[in-house]
Short mmCIF file of C-alpha atoms and ligand atoms in Angstrom, two decimals:
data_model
loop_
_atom_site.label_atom_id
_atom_site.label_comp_id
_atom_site.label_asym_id
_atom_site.label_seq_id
_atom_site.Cartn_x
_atom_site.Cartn_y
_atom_site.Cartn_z
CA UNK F 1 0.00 0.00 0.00
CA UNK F 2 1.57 3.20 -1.22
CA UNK F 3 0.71 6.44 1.29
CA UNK F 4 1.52 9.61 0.66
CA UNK F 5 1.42 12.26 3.68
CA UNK F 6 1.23 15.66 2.05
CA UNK F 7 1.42 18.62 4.41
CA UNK F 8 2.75 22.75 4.33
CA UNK F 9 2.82 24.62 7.51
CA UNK F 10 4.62 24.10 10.71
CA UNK F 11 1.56 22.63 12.83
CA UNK F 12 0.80 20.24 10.35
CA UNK F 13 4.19 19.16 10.16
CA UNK F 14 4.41 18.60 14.18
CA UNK F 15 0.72 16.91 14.07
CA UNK F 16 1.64 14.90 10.81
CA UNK F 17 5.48 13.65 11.92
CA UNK F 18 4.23 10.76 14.52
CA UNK F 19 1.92 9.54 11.50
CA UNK F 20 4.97 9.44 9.07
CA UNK F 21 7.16 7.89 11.31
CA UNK F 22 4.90 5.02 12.02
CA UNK F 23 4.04 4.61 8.48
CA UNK F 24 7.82 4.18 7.96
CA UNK F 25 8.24 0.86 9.94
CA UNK F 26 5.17 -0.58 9.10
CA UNK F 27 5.56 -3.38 7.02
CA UNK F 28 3.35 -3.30 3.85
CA UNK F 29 3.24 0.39 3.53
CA UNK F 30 5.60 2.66 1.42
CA UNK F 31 4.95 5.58 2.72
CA UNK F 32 6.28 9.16 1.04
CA UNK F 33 6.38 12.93 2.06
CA UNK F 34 5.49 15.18 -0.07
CA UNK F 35 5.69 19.16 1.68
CA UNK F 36 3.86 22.24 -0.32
CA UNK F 37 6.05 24.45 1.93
CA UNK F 38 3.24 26.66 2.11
CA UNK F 39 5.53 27.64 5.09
CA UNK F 40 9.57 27.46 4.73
CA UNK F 41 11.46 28.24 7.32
CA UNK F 42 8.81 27.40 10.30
CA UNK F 43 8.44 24.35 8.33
CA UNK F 44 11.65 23.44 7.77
CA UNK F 45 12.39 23.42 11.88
CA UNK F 46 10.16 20.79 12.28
CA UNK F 47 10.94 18.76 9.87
CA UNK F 48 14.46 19.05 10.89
CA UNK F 49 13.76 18.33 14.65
CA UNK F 50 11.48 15.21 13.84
CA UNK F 51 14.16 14.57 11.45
CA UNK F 52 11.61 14.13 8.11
CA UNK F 53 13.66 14.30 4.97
CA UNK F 54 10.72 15.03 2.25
CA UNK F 55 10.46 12.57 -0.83
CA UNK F 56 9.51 16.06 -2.61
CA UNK F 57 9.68 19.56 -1.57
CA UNK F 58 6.96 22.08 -3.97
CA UNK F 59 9.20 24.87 -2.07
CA UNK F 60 5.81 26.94 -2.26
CA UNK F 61 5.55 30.09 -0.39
CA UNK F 62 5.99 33.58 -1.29
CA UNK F 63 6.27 36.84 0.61
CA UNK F 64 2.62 37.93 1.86
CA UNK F 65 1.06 35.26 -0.38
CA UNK F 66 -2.73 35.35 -1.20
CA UNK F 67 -4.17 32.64 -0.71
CA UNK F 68 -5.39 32.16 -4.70
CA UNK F 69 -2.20 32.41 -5.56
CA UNK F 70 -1.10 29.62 -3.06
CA UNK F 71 -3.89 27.57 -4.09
CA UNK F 72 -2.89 27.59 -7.76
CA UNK F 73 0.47 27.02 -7.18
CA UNK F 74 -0.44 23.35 -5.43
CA UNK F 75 -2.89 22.95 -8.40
CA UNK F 76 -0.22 22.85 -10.82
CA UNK F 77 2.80 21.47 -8.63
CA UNK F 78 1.12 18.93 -6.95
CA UNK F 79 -0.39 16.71 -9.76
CA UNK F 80 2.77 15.84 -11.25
CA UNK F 81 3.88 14.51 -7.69
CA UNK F 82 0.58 12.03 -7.76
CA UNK F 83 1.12 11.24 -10.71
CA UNK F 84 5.31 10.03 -10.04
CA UNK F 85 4.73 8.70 -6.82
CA UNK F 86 1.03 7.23 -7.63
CA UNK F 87 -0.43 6.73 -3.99
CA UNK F 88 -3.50 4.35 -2.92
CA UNK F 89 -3.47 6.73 -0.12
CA UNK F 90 -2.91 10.26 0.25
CA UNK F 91 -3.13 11.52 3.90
CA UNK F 92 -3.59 14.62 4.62
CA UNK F 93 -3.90 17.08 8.22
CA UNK F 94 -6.08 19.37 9.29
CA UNK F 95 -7.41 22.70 8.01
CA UNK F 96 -4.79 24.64 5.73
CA UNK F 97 -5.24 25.66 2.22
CA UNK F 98 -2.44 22.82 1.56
CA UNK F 99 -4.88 20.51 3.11
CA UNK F 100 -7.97 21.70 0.72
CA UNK F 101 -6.20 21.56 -2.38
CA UNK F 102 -4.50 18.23 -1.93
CA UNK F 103 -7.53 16.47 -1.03
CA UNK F 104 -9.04 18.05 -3.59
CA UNK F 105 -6.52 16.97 -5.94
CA UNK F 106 -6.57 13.23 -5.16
CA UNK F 107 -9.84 12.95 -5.52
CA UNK F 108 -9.78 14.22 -9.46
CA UNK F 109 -7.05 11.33 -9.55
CA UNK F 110 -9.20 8.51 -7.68
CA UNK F 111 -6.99 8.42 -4.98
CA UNK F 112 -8.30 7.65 -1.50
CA UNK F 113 -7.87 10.61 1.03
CA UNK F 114 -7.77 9.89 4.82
CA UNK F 115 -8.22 12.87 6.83
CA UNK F 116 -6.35 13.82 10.19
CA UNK F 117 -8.00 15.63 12.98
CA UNK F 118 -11.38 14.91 11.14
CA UNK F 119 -14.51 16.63 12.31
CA UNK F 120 -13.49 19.97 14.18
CA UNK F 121 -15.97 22.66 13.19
CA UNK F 122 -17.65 26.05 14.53
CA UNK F 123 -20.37 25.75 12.13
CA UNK F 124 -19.40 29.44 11.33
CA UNK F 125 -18.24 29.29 8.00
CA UNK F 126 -16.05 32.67 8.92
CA UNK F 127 -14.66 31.53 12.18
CA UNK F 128 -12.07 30.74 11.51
CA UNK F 129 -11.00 32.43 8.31
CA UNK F 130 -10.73 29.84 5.53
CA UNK F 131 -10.07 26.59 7.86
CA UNK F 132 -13.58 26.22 8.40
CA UNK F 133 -14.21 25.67 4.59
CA UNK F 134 -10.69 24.17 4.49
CA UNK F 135 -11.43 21.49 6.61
CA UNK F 136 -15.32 20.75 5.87
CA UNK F 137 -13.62 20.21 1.86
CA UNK F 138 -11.34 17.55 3.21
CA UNK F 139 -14.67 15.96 4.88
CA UNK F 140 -16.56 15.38 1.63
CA UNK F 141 -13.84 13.98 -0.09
CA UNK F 142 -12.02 11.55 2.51
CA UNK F 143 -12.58 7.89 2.59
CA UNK F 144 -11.32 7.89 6.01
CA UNK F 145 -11.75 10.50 8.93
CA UNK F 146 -9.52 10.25 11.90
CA UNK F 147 -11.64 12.03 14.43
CA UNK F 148 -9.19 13.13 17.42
CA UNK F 149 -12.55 12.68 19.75
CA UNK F 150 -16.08 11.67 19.94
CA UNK F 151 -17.46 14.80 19.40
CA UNK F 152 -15.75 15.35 16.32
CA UNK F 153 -17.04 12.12 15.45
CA UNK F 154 -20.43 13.33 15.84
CA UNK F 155 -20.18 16.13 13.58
CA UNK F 156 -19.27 13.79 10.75
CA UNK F 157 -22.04 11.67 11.56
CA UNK F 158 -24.34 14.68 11.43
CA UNK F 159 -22.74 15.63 8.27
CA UNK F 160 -24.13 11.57 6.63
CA UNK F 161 -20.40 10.42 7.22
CA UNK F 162 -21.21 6.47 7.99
CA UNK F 163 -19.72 5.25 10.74
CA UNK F 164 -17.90 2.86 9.05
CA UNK F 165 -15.52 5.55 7.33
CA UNK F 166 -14.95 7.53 11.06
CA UNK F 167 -12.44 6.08 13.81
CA UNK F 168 -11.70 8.13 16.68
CA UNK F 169 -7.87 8.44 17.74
CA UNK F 170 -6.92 11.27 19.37
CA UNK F 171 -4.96 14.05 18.08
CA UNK F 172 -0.85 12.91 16.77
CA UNK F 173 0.50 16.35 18.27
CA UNK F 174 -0.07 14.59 21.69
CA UNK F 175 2.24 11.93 20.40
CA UNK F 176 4.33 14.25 19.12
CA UNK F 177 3.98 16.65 23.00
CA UNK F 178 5.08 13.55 24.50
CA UNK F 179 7.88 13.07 22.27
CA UNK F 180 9.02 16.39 22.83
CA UNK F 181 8.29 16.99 26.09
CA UNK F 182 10.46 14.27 27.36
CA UNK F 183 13.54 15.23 25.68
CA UNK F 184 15.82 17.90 28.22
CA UNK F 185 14.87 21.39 27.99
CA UNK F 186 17.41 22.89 25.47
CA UNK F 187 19.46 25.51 26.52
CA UNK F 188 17.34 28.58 24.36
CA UNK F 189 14.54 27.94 26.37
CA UNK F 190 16.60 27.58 30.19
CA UNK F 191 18.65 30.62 29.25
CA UNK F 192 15.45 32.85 28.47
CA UNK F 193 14.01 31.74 31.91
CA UNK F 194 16.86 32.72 33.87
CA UNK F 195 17.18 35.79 32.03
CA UNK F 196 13.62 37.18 32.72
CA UNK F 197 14.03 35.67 36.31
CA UNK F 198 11.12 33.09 35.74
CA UNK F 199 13.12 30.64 37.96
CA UNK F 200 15.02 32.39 40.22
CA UNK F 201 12.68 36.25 40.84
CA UNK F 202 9.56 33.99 41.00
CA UNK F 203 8.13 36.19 38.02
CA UNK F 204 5.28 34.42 36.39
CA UNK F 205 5.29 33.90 32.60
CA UNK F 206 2.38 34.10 30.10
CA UNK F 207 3.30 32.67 26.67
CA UNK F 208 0.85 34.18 23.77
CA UNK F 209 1.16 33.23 20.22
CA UNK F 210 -1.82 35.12 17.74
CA UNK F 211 -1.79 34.97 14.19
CA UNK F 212 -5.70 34.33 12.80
CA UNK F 213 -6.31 35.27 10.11
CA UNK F 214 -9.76 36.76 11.29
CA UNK F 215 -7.99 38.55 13.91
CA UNK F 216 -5.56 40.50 11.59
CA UNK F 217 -6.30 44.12 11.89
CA UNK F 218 -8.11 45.62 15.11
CA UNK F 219 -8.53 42.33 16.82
CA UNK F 220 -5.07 41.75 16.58
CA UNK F 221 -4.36 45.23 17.88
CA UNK F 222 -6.96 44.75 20.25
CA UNK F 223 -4.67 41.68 21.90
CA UNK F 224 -1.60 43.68 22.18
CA UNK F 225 -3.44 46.54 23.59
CA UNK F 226 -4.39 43.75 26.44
CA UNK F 227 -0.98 42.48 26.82
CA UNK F 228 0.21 45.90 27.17
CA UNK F 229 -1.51 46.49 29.97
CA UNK F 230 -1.29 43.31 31.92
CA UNK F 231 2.44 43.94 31.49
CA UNK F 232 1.96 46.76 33.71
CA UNK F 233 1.38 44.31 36.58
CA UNK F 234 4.98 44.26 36.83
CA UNK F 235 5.19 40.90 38.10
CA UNK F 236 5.11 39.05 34.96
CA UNK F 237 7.13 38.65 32.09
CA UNK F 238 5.22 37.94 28.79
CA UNK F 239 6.70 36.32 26.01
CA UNK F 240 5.56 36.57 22.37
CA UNK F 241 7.11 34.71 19.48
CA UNK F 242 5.23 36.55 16.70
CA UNK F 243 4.71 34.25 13.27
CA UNK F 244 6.29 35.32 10.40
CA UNK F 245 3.39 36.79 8.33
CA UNK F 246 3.76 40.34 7.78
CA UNK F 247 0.08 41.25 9.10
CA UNK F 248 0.85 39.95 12.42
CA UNK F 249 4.77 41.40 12.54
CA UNK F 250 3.43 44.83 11.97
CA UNK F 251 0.98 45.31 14.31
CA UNK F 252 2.57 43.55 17.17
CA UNK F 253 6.02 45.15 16.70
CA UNK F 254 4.75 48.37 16.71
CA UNK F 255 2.50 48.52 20.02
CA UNK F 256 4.51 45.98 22.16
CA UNK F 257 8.09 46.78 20.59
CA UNK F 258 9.19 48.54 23.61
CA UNK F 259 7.21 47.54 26.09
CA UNK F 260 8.68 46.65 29.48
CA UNK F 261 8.23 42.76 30.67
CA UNK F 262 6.89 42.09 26.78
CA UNK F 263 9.59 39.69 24.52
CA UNK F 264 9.15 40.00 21.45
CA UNK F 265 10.96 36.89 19.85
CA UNK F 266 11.00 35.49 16.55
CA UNK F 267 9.28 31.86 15.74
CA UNK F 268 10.64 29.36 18.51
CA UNK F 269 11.44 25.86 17.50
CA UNK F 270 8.92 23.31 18.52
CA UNK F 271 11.71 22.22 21.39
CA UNK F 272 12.04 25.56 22.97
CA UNK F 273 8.26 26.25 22.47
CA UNK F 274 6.96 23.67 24.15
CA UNK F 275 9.43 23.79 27.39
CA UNK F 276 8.36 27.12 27.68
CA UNK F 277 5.14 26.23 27.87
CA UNK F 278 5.52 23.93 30.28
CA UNK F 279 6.79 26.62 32.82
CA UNK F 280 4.25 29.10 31.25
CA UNK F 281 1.42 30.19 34.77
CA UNK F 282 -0.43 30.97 31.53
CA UNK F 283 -1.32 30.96 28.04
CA UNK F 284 -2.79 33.64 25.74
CA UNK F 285 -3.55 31.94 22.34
CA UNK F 286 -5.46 31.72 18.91
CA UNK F 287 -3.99 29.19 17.67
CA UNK F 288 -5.28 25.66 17.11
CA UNK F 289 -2.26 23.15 18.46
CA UNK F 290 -1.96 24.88 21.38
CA UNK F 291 -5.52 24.70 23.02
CA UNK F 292 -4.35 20.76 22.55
CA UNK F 293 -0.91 21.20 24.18
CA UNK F 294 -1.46 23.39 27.11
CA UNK F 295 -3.98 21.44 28.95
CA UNK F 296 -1.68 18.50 28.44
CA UNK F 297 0.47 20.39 31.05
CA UNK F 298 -2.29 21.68 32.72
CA UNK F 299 -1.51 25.49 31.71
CA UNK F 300 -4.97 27.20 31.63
CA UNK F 301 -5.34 28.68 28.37
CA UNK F 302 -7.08 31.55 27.44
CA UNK F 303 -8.50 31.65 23.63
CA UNK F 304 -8.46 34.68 21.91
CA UNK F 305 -11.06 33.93 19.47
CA UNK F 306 -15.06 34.21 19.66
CA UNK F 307 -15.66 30.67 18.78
CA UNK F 308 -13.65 27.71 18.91
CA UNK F 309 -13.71 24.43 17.10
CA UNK F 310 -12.06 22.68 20.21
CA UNK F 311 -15.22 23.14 22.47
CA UNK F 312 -14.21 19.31 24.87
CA UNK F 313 -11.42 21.60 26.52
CA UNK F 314 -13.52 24.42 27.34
CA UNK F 315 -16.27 21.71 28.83
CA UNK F 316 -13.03 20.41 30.71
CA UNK F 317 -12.63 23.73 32.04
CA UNK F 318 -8.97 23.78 31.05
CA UNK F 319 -9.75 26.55 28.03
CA UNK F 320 -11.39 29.76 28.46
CA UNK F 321 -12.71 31.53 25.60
CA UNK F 322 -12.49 35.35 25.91
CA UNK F 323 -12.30 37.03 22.57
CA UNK F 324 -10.47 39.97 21.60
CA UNK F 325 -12.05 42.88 23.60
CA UNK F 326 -8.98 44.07 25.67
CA UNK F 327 -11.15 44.72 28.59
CA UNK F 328 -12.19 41.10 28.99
CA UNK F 329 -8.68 39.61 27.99
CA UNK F 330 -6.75 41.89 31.26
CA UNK F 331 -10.19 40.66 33.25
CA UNK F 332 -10.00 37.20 32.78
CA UNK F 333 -5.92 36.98 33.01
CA UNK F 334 -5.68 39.34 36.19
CA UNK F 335 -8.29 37.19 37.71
CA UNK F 336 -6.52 33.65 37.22
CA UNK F 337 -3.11 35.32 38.03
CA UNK F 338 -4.63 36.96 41.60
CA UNK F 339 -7.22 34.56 42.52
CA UNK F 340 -5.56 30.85 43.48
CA UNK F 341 -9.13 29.04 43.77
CA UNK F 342 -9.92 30.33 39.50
CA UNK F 343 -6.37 29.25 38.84
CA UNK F 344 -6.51 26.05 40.47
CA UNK F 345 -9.75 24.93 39.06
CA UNK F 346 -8.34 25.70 35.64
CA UNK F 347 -5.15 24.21 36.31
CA UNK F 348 -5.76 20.53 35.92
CA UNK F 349 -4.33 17.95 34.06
CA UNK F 350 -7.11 16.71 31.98
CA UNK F 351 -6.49 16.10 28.21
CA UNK F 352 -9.41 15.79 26.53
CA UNK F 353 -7.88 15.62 23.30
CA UNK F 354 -5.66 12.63 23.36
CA UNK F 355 -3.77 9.94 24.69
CA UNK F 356 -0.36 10.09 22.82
CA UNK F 357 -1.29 6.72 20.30
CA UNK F 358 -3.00 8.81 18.07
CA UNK F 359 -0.56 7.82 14.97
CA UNK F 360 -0.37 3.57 15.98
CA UNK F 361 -4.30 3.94 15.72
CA UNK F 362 -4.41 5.76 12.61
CA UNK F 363 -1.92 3.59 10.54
CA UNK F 364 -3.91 0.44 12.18
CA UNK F 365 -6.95 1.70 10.80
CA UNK F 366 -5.46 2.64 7.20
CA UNK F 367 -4.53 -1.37 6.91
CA UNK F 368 -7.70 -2.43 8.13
CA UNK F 369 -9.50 -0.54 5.53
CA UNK F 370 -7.69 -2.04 2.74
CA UNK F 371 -8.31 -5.28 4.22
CA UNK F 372 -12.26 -4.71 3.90
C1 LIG E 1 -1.35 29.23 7.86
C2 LIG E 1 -2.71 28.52 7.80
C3 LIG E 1 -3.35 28.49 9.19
C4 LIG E 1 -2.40 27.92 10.22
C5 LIG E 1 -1.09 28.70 10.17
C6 LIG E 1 -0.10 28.10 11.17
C7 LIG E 1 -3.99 28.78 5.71
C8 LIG E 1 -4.96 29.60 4.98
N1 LIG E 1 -3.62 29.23 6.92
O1 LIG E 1 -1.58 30.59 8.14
O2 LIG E 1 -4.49 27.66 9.14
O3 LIG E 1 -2.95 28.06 11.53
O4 LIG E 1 -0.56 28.61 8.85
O5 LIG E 1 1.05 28.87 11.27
O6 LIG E 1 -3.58 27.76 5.22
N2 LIG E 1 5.81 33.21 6.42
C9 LIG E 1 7.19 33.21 6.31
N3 LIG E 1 7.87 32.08 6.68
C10 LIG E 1 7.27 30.96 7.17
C11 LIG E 1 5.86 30.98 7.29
C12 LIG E 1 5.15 32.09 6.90
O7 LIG E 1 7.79 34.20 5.89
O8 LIG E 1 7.94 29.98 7.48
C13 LIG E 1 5.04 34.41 5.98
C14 LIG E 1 5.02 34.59 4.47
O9 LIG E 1 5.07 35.93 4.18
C15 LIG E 1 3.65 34.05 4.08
C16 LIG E 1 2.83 34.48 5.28
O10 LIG E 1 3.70 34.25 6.39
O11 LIG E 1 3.20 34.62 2.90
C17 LIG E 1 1.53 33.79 5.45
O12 LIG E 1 1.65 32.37 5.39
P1 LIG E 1 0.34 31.49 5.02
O13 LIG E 1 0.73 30.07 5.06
O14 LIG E 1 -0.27 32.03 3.79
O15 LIG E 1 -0.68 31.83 6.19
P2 LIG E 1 -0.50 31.73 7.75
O16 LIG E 1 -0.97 33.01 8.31
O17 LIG E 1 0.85 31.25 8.11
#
């Protein structure tokens, strides 16, 4: 069975890397990477760190990229690649425009699709800003969906998925948090503690990473107004590695670039990222991964969106929603930072979103299928 895992941006890359190594020493599968590097250099950190060497690299993105011309770019690179490689399989993960195109594209070549992290939807086909459409694409075309839990199973089902195409697995970037997570803290992340006096000042650090799409503009400004002003507290030290897209450099570079207790850093490696946020009192995010991650360390995590597609960690009480009003964001942080009951109840260790066999159960279920 040939499987092809086809991904573009850095999260997919961490969430898709358990999956490929798996595949690798499975017996019966040849399994190939193919990488749209709809992302370069954040990519190309993970695949270095999970040490992926891609079968074939579309080397994809441009400067401030639209996303038409991304999408026509995969159009025309990526057939060639199904046709050389010619895949029963072609996996792909998540929500990007990578993942959109490339299912679409497999399916005008008859090629079964499985989909990763299956079944996550708002139902607001603008929240979030194209991943909703993004991902409900790869739903109509998969043959497989690998819901990460049973209540993304039930949105396929309520979508006429049949059962027999769904299996529930939990999300691969536990695998790949558990992976990481266990390996010693490298020395970028311990020397940034010490410096801001994390471990020896007892200063408290809040991680934030933003980037949404929807949120570009005064959202976005909205945010760093916030984390202006809880940086005013004085005792915390908030760290921000800001993603490379030029609508989210701007902005934040402009109102936090001098701010006192703000750190303005560049994209961290996975490594570095995720030790920090395992020391982190707190986490300020919109992105997607890390409402998975955070819990899995029992960081509260505050979500700087209006919906969420990830709803089983705010029911765990290990996610708060709060939008982008700046008001509510300083609220809501100053209250778990002063009040020790809010922060406790927040603060415990259940992951809702998986178990760290995610990837064993998803290659298990690929072989099955073909067995049918
Ligand atoms: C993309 C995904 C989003 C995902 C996010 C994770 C889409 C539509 N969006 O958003 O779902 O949450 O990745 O990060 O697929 N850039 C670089 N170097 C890099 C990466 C990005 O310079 O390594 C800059 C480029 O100018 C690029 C821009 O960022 O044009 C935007 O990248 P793009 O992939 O289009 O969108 P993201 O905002 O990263």
């Amino acid at each position: 069975m040939r499987v092809l895992s086809v991904f573009g941006t850095r999260p997919e890359a961490v969430k898709m890397a358990p999956v490929v190594h798996t595949l690798a020493r499975t017996a019966g599968i040849v399994s190939g990477v193919c990488v749209t590097a709809q992302h370069r250099q954040m990519l190309d950190q993970v695949l270095n760190l999970f040490d992926i060497s891609p079968d074939y690299d579309l080397d994809l993105m441009r400067e401030n990229q639209s996303l038409a011309e991304l999408s026509a770019r995969i159009f025309r690179d990526l057939d060639p690649v199904l046709a050389n490689f010619k895949p029963d399989w072609v996996l792909v993960q998540g929500d990007t425009t990578t993942v959109a195109i490339t299912a679409l594209m497999a399916y005008y070549r008859r090629i079964r699709v499985g989909h990763v992290e299956a079944g996550l939807r708002t139902h607001d086909k603008w929240q979030p800003f194209p991943e909703e459409i993004n991902r409900r694409v790869a739903g109509v075309t998969a043959d497989l969906h690998f819901a990460p839990t049973e209540w993304a199973r039930r949105n396929l089902l309520a979508e006429g998925v049949p059962d027999s195409a769904i299996a529930v697995t939990g999300n691969p970037v536990i695998d790949a948090l558990h992976v990481v997570a266990n390996q010693p803290a490298p020395q970028e992340a311990a020397d940034l503690l010490e410096k801001l006096g994390i471990e020896s000042d007892g200063k408290r650090l809040i991680l934030v990473t933003a980037h949404r799409r929807e949120n570009f503009g005064q959202p976005l400004e909205d945010i760093c107004t916030a984390l202006r002003e809880l940086a005013g507290r004085g005792d915390v030290e908030i760290v921000y590695p800001v993603h490379l897209n030029p609508n989210v450099q701007e902005p934040v570079w402009r109102i936090l670039g001098s701010v006192p207790h703000v750190s303005l850093l560049p994209p961290l490696d996975y490594l570095p990222l995720v030790h920090l946020m395992k020391r982190a009192t707190l986490v300020l995010t919109d992105s997607g991964g890390i409402q998975e991650e955070a819990p899995a360390f029992g960081v509260p995590a505050l979500v700087l969106r209006e919906v969420t597609e990830r709803p089983e960690g705010v029911e765990a009480g290990v996610l708060k929603l709060v939008g982008t009003d700046s008001r509510l964001i300083v609220r809501e942080a100053n209250r778990l930072l002063d009040d020790a009951s809010a922060y406790a109840a927040m603060a415990k260790a259940v992951n809702p979103f998986g178990d760290g066999r995610a990837a064993p159960r998803i290659v298990e279920r690929l072989k099955s299928f073909s067995q049918e």
